[in-house]
mmCIF file of N, CA and C in Angstrom:
data_model
loop_
_atom_site.group_PDB
_atom_site.id
_atom_site.type_symbol
_atom_site.label_atom_id
_atom_site.label_comp_id
_atom_site.label_asym_id
_atom_site.label_seq_id
_atom_site.Cartn_x
_atom_site.Cartn_y
_atom_site.Cartn_z
ATOM 1 N N UNK A 1 212.138 111.540 166.207
ATOM 2 C CA UNK A 1 212.161 110.374 165.351
ATOM 3 C C UNK A 1 213.111 109.340 165.978
ATOM 4 N N UNK A 2 212.741 108.077 165.888
ATOM 5 C CA UNK A 2 213.591 106.992 166.393
ATOM 6 C C UNK A 2 214.429 106.460 165.241
ATOM 7 N N UNK A 3 215.746 106.599 165.374
ATOM 8 C CA UNK A 3 216.659 106.238 164.302
ATOM 9 C C UNK A 3 217.499 105.028 164.697
ATOM 10 N N UNK A 4 217.512 104.024 163.831
ATOM 11 C CA UNK A 4 218.382 102.869 163.980
ATOM 12 C C UNK A 4 219.535 103.066 163.006
ATOM 13 N N UNK A 5 220.742 103.201 163.532
ATOM 14 C CA UNK A 5 221.902 103.450 162.686
ATOM 15 C C UNK A 5 222.521 102.140 162.223
ATOM 16 N N UNK A 6 222.949 102.111 160.960
ATOM 17 C CA UNK A 6 223.613 100.908 160.471
ATOM 18 C C UNK A 6 225.025 100.823 161.065
ATOM 19 N N UNK A 7 225.659 99.692 160.861
ATOM 20 C CA UNK A 7 226.929 99.403 161.519
ATOM 21 C C UNK A 7 228.014 100.396 161.135
ATOM 22 N N UNK A 8 228.129 100.723 159.868
ATOM 23 C CA UNK A 8 229.181 101.665 159.465
ATOM 24 C C UNK A 8 228.968 103.038 160.086
ATOM 25 N N UNK A 9 227.727 103.498 160.130
ATOM 26 C CA UNK A 9 227.463 104.798 160.758
ATOM 27 C C UNK A 9 227.846 104.788 162.230
ATOM 28 N N UNK A 10 227.575 103.689 162.914
ATOM 29 C CA UNK A 10 227.962 103.582 164.324
ATOM 30 C C UNK A 10 229.472 103.675 164.483
ATOM 31 N N UNK A 11 230.187 102.928 163.653
ATOM 32 C CA UNK A 11 231.650 102.947 163.727
ATOM 33 C C UNK A 11 232.200 104.334 163.428
ATOM 34 N N UNK A 12 231.658 104.986 162.428
ATOM 35 C CA UNK A 12 232.130 106.311 162.075
ATOM 36 C C UNK A 12 231.769 107.341 163.137
ATOM 37 N N UNK A 13 230.546 107.287 163.650
ATOM 38 C CA UNK A 13 230.130 108.243 164.688
ATOM 39 C C UNK A 13 231.019 108.116 165.917
ATOM 40 N N UNK A 14 231.398 106.884 166.252
ATOM 41 C CA UNK A 14 232.188 106.647 167.459
ATOM 42 C C UNK A 14 233.676 106.883 167.260
ATOM 43 N N UNK A 15 234.204 106.592 166.074
ATOM 44 C CA UNK A 15 235.650 106.635 165.921
ATOM 45 C C UNK A 15 236.199 107.433 164.764
ATOM 46 N N UNK A 16 235.384 107.679 163.750
ATOM 47 C CA UNK A 16 235.847 108.406 162.572
ATOM 48 C C UNK A 16 234.770 109.381 162.093
ATOM 49 N N UNK A 17 234.406 110.355 162.939
ATOM 50 C CA UNK A 17 233.281 111.244 162.600
ATOM 51 C C UNK A 17 233.468 112.017 161.298
ATOM 52 N N UNK A 18 234.706 112.181 160.833
ATOM 53 C CA UNK A 18 234.927 112.898 159.568
ATOM 54 C C UNK A 18 234.355 112.137 158.375
ATOM 55 N N UNK A 19 234.126 110.835 158.543
ATOM 56 C CA UNK A 19 233.549 110.031 157.464
ATOM 57 C C UNK A 19 232.037 110.221 157.338
ATOM 58 N N UNK A 20 231.407 110.806 158.345
ATOM 59 C CA UNK A 20 229.961 111.026 158.306
ATOM 60 C C UNK A 20 229.615 112.115 157.301
ATOM 61 N N UNK A 21 228.589 111.872 156.513
ATOM 62 C CA UNK A 21 228.098 112.912 155.603
ATOM 63 C C UNK A 21 227.428 114.007 156.434
ATOM 64 N N UNK A 22 227.222 115.144 155.814
ATOM 65 C CA UNK A 22 226.539 116.240 156.505
ATOM 66 C C UNK A 22 225.127 115.815 156.909
ATOM 67 N N UNK A 23 224.460 115.046 156.045
ATOM 68 C CA UNK A 23 223.098 114.586 156.354
ATOM 69 C C UNK A 23 223.105 113.649 157.560
ATOM 70 N N UNK A 24 224.071 112.746 157.616
ATOM 71 C CA UNK A 24 224.170 111.828 158.758
ATOM 72 C C UNK A 24 224.463 112.599 160.033
ATOM 73 N N UNK A 25 225.379 113.520 159.973
ATOM 74 C CA UNK A 25 225.744 114.327 161.144
ATOM 75 C C UNK A 25 224.540 115.110 161.662
ATOM 76 N N UNK A 26 223.753 115.653 160.738
ATOM 77 C CA UNK A 26 222.572 116.429 161.129
ATOM 78 C C UNK A 26 221.560 115.554 161.858
ATOM 79 N N UNK A 27 221.309 114.347 161.356
ATOM 80 C CA UNK A 27 220.367 113.433 162.007
ATOM 81 C C UNK A 27 220.862 112.997 163.380
ATOM 82 N N UNK A 28 222.140 112.676 163.468
ATOM 83 C CA UNK A 28 222.711 112.165 164.712
ATOM 84 C C UNK A 28 222.757 113.234 165.800
ATOM 85 N N UNK A 29 223.009 114.463 165.415
ATOM 86 C CA UNK A 29 223.137 115.528 166.418
ATOM 87 C C UNK A 29 221.816 116.220 166.759
ATOM 88 N N UNK A 30 220.768 115.919 166.024
ATOM 89 C CA UNK A 30 219.462 116.520 166.298
ATOM 90 C C UNK A 30 218.924 115.947 167.616
ATOM 91 N N UNK A 31 218.771 116.785 168.607
ATOM 92 C CA UNK A 31 218.349 116.369 169.940
ATOM 93 C C UNK A 31 216.938 115.765 169.963
ATOM 94 N N UNK A 32 216.156 116.011 168.935
ATOM 95 C CA UNK A 32 214.802 115.449 168.880
ATOM 96 C C UNK A 32 214.788 113.987 168.431
ATOM 97 N N UNK A 33 215.908 113.518 167.909
ATOM 98 C CA UNK A 33 215.995 112.137 167.450
ATOM 99 C C UNK A 33 216.513 111.231 168.559
ATOM 100 N N UNK A 34 215.881 110.076 168.718
ATOM 101 C CA UNK A 34 216.364 109.038 169.638
ATOM 102 C C UNK A 34 217.218 108.085 168.804
ATOM 103 N N UNK A 35 218.456 107.861 169.252
ATOM 104 C CA UNK A 35 219.408 107.052 168.501
ATOM 105 C C UNK A 35 219.483 105.639 169.063
ATOM 106 N N UNK A 36 219.433 104.657 168.162
ATOM 107 C CA UNK A 36 219.473 103.249 168.541
ATOM 108 C C UNK A 36 220.582 102.537 167.776
ATOM 109 N N UNK A 37 221.127 101.505 168.412
ATOM 110 C CA UNK A 37 222.024 100.580 167.724
ATOM 111 C C UNK A 37 221.505 99.183 167.979
ATOM 112 N N UNK A 38 221.750 98.306 167.020
ATOM 113 C CA UNK A 38 221.261 96.940 167.113
ATOM 114 C C UNK A 38 222.332 96.005 167.659
ATOM 115 N N UNK A 39 221.873 95.016 168.406
ATOM 116 C CA UNK A 39 222.749 93.932 168.826
ATOM 117 C C UNK A 39 223.381 93.278 167.598
ATOM 118 N N UNK A 40 222.659 93.274 166.476
ATOM 119 C CA UNK A 40 223.189 92.697 165.236
ATOM 120 C C UNK A 40 224.450 93.423 164.787
ATOM 121 N N UNK A 41 224.532 94.726 165.016
ATOM 122 C CA UNK A 41 225.734 95.473 164.640
ATOM 123 C C UNK A 41 226.930 95.057 165.487
ATOM 124 N N UNK A 42 226.703 94.865 166.776
ATOM 125 C CA UNK A 42 227.798 94.402 167.639
ATOM 126 C C UNK A 42 228.262 93.017 167.209
ATOM 127 N N UNK A 43 227.329 92.160 166.875
ATOM 128 C CA UNK A 43 227.624 90.812 166.412
ATOM 129 C C UNK A 43 228.438 90.870 165.109
ATOM 130 N N UNK A 44 228.012 91.738 164.187
ATOM 131 C CA UNK A 44 228.722 91.901 162.923
ATOM 132 C C UNK A 44 230.153 92.371 163.156
ATOM 133 N N UNK A 45 230.315 93.345 164.019
ATOM 134 C CA UNK A 45 231.657 93.872 164.301
ATOM 135 C C UNK A 45 232.533 92.787 164.918
ATOM 136 N N UNK A 46 231.983 92.031 165.858
ATOM 137 C CA UNK A 46 232.753 90.973 166.510
ATOM 138 C C UNK A 46 233.230 89.935 165.491
ATOM 139 N N UNK A 47 232.349 89.520 164.598
ATOM 140 C CA UNK A 47 232.704 88.507 163.602
ATOM 141 C C UNK A 47 233.728 89.050 162.608
ATOM 142 N N UNK A 48 233.477 90.215 162.070
ATOM 143 C CA UNK A 48 234.359 90.758 161.039
ATOM 144 C C UNK A 48 235.697 91.206 161.618
ATOM 145 N N UNK A 49 235.706 91.632 162.866
ATOM 146 C CA UNK A 49 236.965 91.963 163.545
ATOM 147 C C UNK A 49 237.804 90.696 163.708
ATOM 148 N N UNK A 50 237.164 89.603 164.117
ATOM 149 C CA UNK A 50 237.869 88.335 164.295
ATOM 150 C C UNK A 50 238.436 87.816 162.976
ATOM 151 N N UNK A 51 237.803 88.180 161.871
ATOM 152 C CA UNK A 51 238.285 87.786 160.547
ATOM 153 C C UNK A 51 239.411 88.692 160.044
ATOM 154 N N UNK A 52 239.701 89.739 160.812
ATOM 155 C CA UNK A 52 240.792 90.642 160.460
ATOM 156 C C UNK A 52 240.434 91.742 159.483
ATOM 157 N N UNK A 53 239.154 92.041 159.332
ATOM 158 C CA UNK A 53 238.740 93.104 158.418
ATOM 159 C C UNK A 53 239.232 94.454 158.918
ATOM 160 N N UNK A 54 239.909 95.201 158.059
ATOM 161 C CA UNK A 54 240.456 96.507 158.423
ATOM 162 C C UNK A 54 239.399 97.524 158.813
ATOM 163 N N UNK A 55 238.203 97.416 158.228
ATOM 164 C CA UNK A 55 237.144 98.385 158.509
ATOM 165 C C UNK A 55 236.324 98.017 159.745
ATOM 166 N N UNK A 56 236.723 96.953 160.436
ATOM 167 C CA UNK A 56 236.027 96.523 161.644
ATOM 168 C C UNK A 56 237.032 96.275 162.772
ATOM 169 N N UNK A 57 237.824 97.274 163.081
ATOM 170 C CA UNK A 57 238.857 97.145 164.119
ATOM 171 C C UNK A 57 238.347 97.439 165.520
ATOM 172 N N UNK A 58 237.204 98.062 165.625
ATOM 173 C CA UNK A 58 236.681 98.470 166.935
ATOM 174 C C UNK A 58 236.384 97.253 167.808
ATOM 175 N N UNK A 59 236.641 97.406 169.087
ATOM 176 C CA UNK A 59 236.284 96.385 170.059
ATOM 177 C C UNK A 59 234.783 96.544 170.319
ATOM 178 N N UNK A 60 233.974 95.515 170.035
ATOM 179 C CA UNK A 60 232.523 95.678 170.182
ATOM 180 C C UNK A 60 232.080 95.982 171.609
ATOM 181 N N UNK A 61 232.796 95.474 172.608
ATOM 182 C CA UNK A 61 232.443 95.775 173.994
ATOM 183 C C UNK A 61 232.691 97.227 174.347
ATOM 184 N N UNK A 62 233.820 97.746 173.891
ATOM 185 C CA UNK A 62 234.150 99.156 174.130
ATOM 186 C C UNK A 62 233.165 100.045 173.378
ATOM 187 N N UNK A 63 232.865 99.667 172.138
ATOM 188 C CA UNK A 63 231.911 100.445 171.345
ATOM 189 C C UNK A 63 230.545 100.473 172.022
ATOM 190 N N UNK A 64 230.076 99.322 172.473
ATOM 191 C CA UNK A 64 228.771 99.250 173.142
ATOM 192 C C UNK A 64 228.733 100.165 174.356
ATOM 193 N N UNK A 65 229.762 100.089 175.177
ATOM 194 C CA UNK A 65 229.821 100.929 176.375
ATOM 195 C C UNK A 65 229.786 102.413 175.993
ATOM 196 N N UNK A 66 230.556 102.781 174.983
ATOM 197 C CA UNK A 66 230.597 104.174 174.547
ATOM 198 C C UNK A 66 229.276 104.657 173.983
ATOM 199 N N UNK A 67 228.613 103.802 173.216
ATOM 200 C CA UNK A 67 227.310 104.185 172.656
ATOM 201 C C UNK A 67 226.281 104.383 173.760
ATOM 202 N N UNK A 68 226.241 103.458 174.711
ATOM 203 C CA UNK A 68 225.294 103.592 175.828
ATOM 204 C C UNK A 68 225.596 104.847 176.651
ATOM 205 N N UNK A 69 226.871 105.100 176.898
ATOM 206 C CA UNK A 69 227.269 106.300 177.651
ATOM 207 C C UNK A 69 226.934 107.569 176.878
ATOM 208 N N UNK A 70 226.923 107.470 175.546
ATOM 209 C CA UNK A 70 226.623 108.618 174.704
ATOM 210 C C UNK A 70 225.139 108.838 174.448
ATOM 211 N N UNK A 71 224.289 108.042 175.093
ATOM 212 C CA UNK A 71 222.852 108.254 174.977
ATOM 213 C C UNK A 71 222.138 107.383 173.968
ATOM 214 N N UNK A 72 222.861 106.506 173.299
ATOM 215 C CA UNK A 72 222.207 105.574 172.373
ATOM 216 C C UNK A 72 221.467 104.509 173.168
ATOM 217 N N UNK A 73 220.427 103.958 172.569
ATOM 218 C CA UNK A 73 219.693 102.850 173.177
ATOM 219 C C UNK A 73 219.971 101.590 172.379
ATOM 220 N N UNK A 74 220.100 100.482 173.078
ATOM 221 C CA UNK A 74 220.379 99.203 172.427
ATOM 222 C C UNK A 74 219.077 98.517 172.044
ATOM 223 N N UNK A 75 219.020 97.997 170.815
ATOM 224 C CA UNK A 75 217.866 97.251 170.335
ATOM 225 C C UNK A 75 218.261 95.786 170.205
ATOM 226 N N UNK A 76 217.763 94.934 171.119
ATOM 227 C CA UNK A 76 218.083 93.505 171.028
ATOM 228 C C UNK A 76 217.342 92.853 169.858
ATOM 229 N N UNK A 77 217.816 91.709 169.450
ATOM 230 C CA UNK A 77 217.155 90.932 168.401
ATOM 231 C C UNK A 77 216.076 90.073 169.050
ATOM 232 N N UNK A 78 214.879 90.122 168.489
ATOM 233 C CA UNK A 78 213.765 89.319 169.010
ATOM 234 C C UNK A 78 213.325 88.301 167.962
ATOM 235 N N UNK A 79 212.454 87.411 168.382
ATOM 236 C CA UNK A 79 211.874 86.449 167.456
ATOM 237 C C UNK A 79 211.096 87.127 166.347
ATOM 238 N N UNK A 80 210.388 88.191 166.669
ATOM 239 C CA UNK A 80 209.647 88.928 165.648
ATOM 240 C C UNK A 80 210.590 89.470 164.572
ATOM 241 N N UNK A 81 211.756 89.936 165.000
ATOM 242 C CA UNK A 81 212.742 90.451 164.040
ATOM 243 C C UNK A 81 213.235 89.323 163.134
ATOM 244 N N UNK A 82 213.533 88.180 163.740
ATOM 245 C CA UNK A 82 214.035 87.036 162.963
ATOM 246 C C UNK A 82 213.003 86.579 161.933
ATOM 247 N N UNK A 83 211.746 86.530 162.330
ATOM 248 C CA UNK A 83 210.684 86.121 161.415
ATOM 249 C C UNK A 83 210.547 87.131 160.276
ATOM 250 N N UNK A 84 210.666 88.406 160.586
ATOM 251 C CA UNK A 84 210.512 89.453 159.571
ATOM 252 C C UNK A 84 211.605 89.398 158.507
ATOM 253 N N UNK A 85 212.788 88.907 158.854
ATOM 254 C CA UNK A 85 213.855 88.768 157.862
ATOM 255 C C UNK A 85 213.408 87.827 156.743
ATOM 256 N N UNK A 86 212.648 86.810 157.102
ATOM 257 C CA UNK A 86 212.222 85.812 156.139
ATOM 258 C C UNK A 86 211.274 86.302 155.068
ATOM 259 N N UNK A 87 210.640 87.442 155.286
ATOM 260 C CA UNK A 87 209.708 87.964 154.285
ATOM 261 C C UNK A 87 210.298 89.124 153.478
ATOM 262 N N UNK A 88 211.558 89.453 153.736
ATOM 263 C CA UNK A 88 212.202 90.529 152.979
ATOM 264 C C UNK A 88 212.538 90.064 151.569
ATOM 265 N N UNK A 89 212.406 90.963 150.629
ATOM 266 C CA UNK A 89 212.840 90.681 149.261
ATOM 267 C C UNK A 89 214.351 90.451 149.259
ATOM 268 N N UNK A 90 214.827 89.709 148.284
ATOM 269 C CA UNK A 90 216.255 89.379 148.203
ATOM 270 C C UNK A 90 217.050 90.504 147.534
ATOM 271 N N UNK A 91 216.922 91.704 148.082
ATOM 272 C CA UNK A 91 217.641 92.857 147.527
ATOM 273 C C UNK A 91 219.075 92.942 148.030
ATOM 274 N N UNK A 92 219.349 92.314 149.137
ATOM 275 C CA UNK A 92 220.652 92.418 149.783
ATOM 276 C C UNK A 92 220.988 91.063 150.386
ATOM 277 N N UNK A 93 222.250 90.665 150.281
ATOM 278 C CA UNK A 93 222.648 89.337 150.766
ATOM 279 C C UNK A 93 223.213 89.347 152.180
ATOM 280 N N UNK A 94 223.654 90.486 152.671
ATOM 281 C CA UNK A 94 224.290 90.547 153.987
ATOM 282 C C UNK A 94 223.246 90.301 155.080
ATOM 283 N N UNK A 95 223.405 89.239 155.869
ATOM 284 C CA UNK A 95 222.393 88.927 156.894
ATOM 285 C C UNK A 95 222.294 89.983 157.985
ATOM 286 N N UNK A 96 223.366 90.678 158.276
ATOM 287 C CA UNK A 96 223.323 91.713 159.308
ATOM 288 C C UNK A 96 222.490 92.903 158.826
ATOM 289 N N UNK A 97 222.708 93.318 157.592
ATOM 290 C CA UNK A 97 221.917 94.423 157.046
ATOM 291 C C UNK A 97 220.450 94.049 156.922
ATOM 292 N N UNK A 98 220.178 92.816 156.529
ATOM 293 C CA UNK A 98 218.788 92.360 156.429
ATOM 294 C C UNK A 98 218.110 92.389 157.803
ATOM 295 N N UNK A 99 218.862 92.032 158.849
ATOM 296 C CA UNK A 99 218.305 92.096 160.201
ATOM 297 C C UNK A 99 217.976 93.533 160.575
ATOM 298 N N UNK A 100 218.850 94.467 160.245
ATOM 299 C CA UNK A 100 218.587 95.876 160.562
ATOM 300 C C UNK A 100 217.325 96.368 159.856
ATOM 301 N N UNK A 101 217.143 95.979 158.600
ATOM 302 C CA UNK A 101 215.933 96.360 157.857
ATOM 303 C C UNK A 101 214.700 95.802 158.558
ATOM 304 N N UNK A 102 214.764 94.532 158.933
ATOM 305 C CA UNK A 102 213.632 93.892 159.608
ATOM 306 C C UNK A 102 213.347 94.548 160.953
ATOM 307 N N UNK A 103 214.387 94.814 161.725
ATOM 308 C CA UNK A 103 214.193 95.439 163.035
ATOM 309 C C UNK A 103 213.524 96.803 162.897
ATOM 310 N N UNK A 104 214.010 97.604 161.962
ATOM 311 C CA UNK A 104 213.419 98.938 161.774
ATOM 312 C C UNK A 104 211.946 98.826 161.399
ATOM 313 N N UNK A 105 211.635 97.886 160.521
ATOM 314 C CA UNK A 105 210.238 97.716 160.093
ATOM 315 C C UNK A 105 209.359 97.274 161.260
ATOM 316 N N UNK A 106 209.787 96.275 161.992
ATOM 317 C CA UNK A 106 208.995 95.749 163.108
ATOM 318 C C UNK A 106 208.809 96.805 164.191
ATOM 319 N N UNK A 107 209.847 97.570 164.473
ATOM 320 C CA UNK A 107 209.811 98.542 165.575
ATOM 321 C C UNK A 107 209.286 99.911 165.160
ATOM 322 N N UNK A 108 208.998 100.114 163.880
ATOM 323 C CA UNK A 108 208.508 101.409 163.420
ATOM 324 C C UNK A 108 209.564 102.494 163.509
ATOM 325 N N UNK A 109 210.801 102.115 163.267
ATOM 326 C CA UNK A 109 211.921 103.051 163.317
ATOM 327 C C UNK A 109 212.363 103.410 161.899
ATOM 328 N N UNK A 110 213.160 104.449 161.800
ATOM 329 C CA UNK A 110 213.802 104.796 160.541
ATOM 330 C C UNK A 110 215.213 104.243 160.573
ATOM 331 N N UNK A 111 215.548 103.425 159.589
ATOM 332 C CA UNK A 111 216.899 102.914 159.459
ATOM 333 C C UNK A 111 217.717 103.938 158.685
ATOM 334 N N UNK A 112 218.855 104.324 159.244
ATOM 335 C CA UNK A 112 219.752 105.268 158.588
ATOM 336 C C UNK A 112 220.953 104.468 158.115
ATOM 337 N N UNK A 113 221.234 104.527 156.815
ATOM 338 C CA UNK A 113 222.266 103.678 156.234
ATOM 339 C C UNK A 113 223.117 104.417 155.210
ATOM 340 N N UNK A 114 224.326 103.917 155.034
ATOM 341 C CA UNK A 114 225.205 104.412 153.975
ATOM 342 C C UNK A 114 225.189 103.468 152.779
ATOM 343 N N UNK A 115 224.451 102.380 152.886
ATOM 344 C CA UNK A 115 224.423 101.338 151.871
ATOM 345 C C UNK A 115 223.274 101.574 150.889
ATOM 346 N N UNK A 116 223.622 101.816 149.626
ATOM 347 C CA UNK A 116 222.597 102.093 148.612
ATOM 348 C C UNK A 116 221.663 100.914 148.395
ATOM 349 N N UNK A 117 222.177 99.687 148.504
ATOM 350 C CA UNK A 117 221.331 98.505 148.312
ATOM 351 C C UNK A 117 220.305 98.395 149.434
ATOM 352 N N UNK A 118 220.730 98.628 150.659
ATOM 353 C CA UNK A 118 219.809 98.576 151.799
ATOM 354 C C UNK A 118 218.715 99.620 151.623
ATOM 355 N N UNK A 119 219.075 100.776 151.105
ATOM 356 C CA UNK A 119 218.113 101.868 150.929
ATOM 357 C C UNK A 119 217.034 101.546 149.896
ATOM 358 N N UNK A 120 217.203 100.481 149.123
ATOM 359 C CA UNK A 120 216.201 100.096 148.126
ATOM 360 C C UNK A 120 215.014 99.358 148.743
ATOM 361 N N UNK A 121 215.142 98.922 149.992
ATOM 362 C CA UNK A 121 214.013 98.256 150.645
ATOM 363 C C UNK A 121 212.898 99.266 150.892
ATOM 364 N N UNK A 122 211.663 98.814 150.834
ATOM 365 C CA UNK A 122 210.559 99.730 151.154
ATOM 366 C C UNK A 122 210.534 100.008 152.650
ATOM 367 N N UNK A 123 209.867 101.068 152.995
ATOM 368 C CA UNK A 123 209.750 101.424 154.402
ATOM 369 C C UNK A 123 210.534 102.671 154.723
ATOM 370 N N UNK A 124 210.652 102.914 155.984
ATOM 371 C CA UNK A 124 211.310 104.132 156.464
ATOM 372 C C UNK A 124 212.816 103.915 156.557
ATOM 373 N N UNK A 125 213.493 104.197 155.440
ATOM 374 C CA UNK A 125 214.946 104.036 155.361
ATOM 375 C C UNK A 125 215.526 105.310 154.767
ATOM 376 N N UNK A 126 216.538 105.826 155.429
ATOM 377 C CA UNK A 126 217.206 107.040 154.941
ATOM 378 C C UNK A 126 218.622 106.693 154.517
ATOM 379 N N UNK A 127 218.946 107.014 153.284
ATOM 380 C CA UNK A 127 220.316 106.840 152.779
ATOM 381 C C UNK A 127 221.038 108.152 152.986
ATOM 382 N N UNK A 128 222.164 108.108 153.701
ATOM 383 C CA UNK A 128 222.930 109.336 153.980
ATOM 384 C C UNK A 128 224.368 109.209 153.503
#
C-alpha cells in the first residue's frame, strides 16, 4: 500500500517515535507499505518553525534528508493537486492538510493522519 503520512506523523516518526500510536507504528514498519511525504509538509514545517511553534522545531532540510535516507519517497505538489484542493468540502481549514487530502486522492494513495477532522474526508484516509 502507498501511504502518505501527515506532517505530525512525519515529525513523530523522525524525532519522537514514542508519540506514534501502535496502529501508526504498524503501518510505518510494514515492509509491504511504500512511505511518502509531501513537499507540503516540509513547507508547513518551515513556516510554522519560523513562527516559533514549539511543535515544529525540526529543521525541514534535515528532516527531508533523513526521510529520504530512511526510504521515504517525496511527493511534490503538482497542478493537479492544487486544482483538487478546490473541490474539497470545507471540512478542514488548514491549507496544508487540505493539500495532503487532495494529493492522496489524486495519486490513489492512503493518507495516514492523526487529525480527526482530516479523517472525515471521503476516500482512502486512515486515522491512527
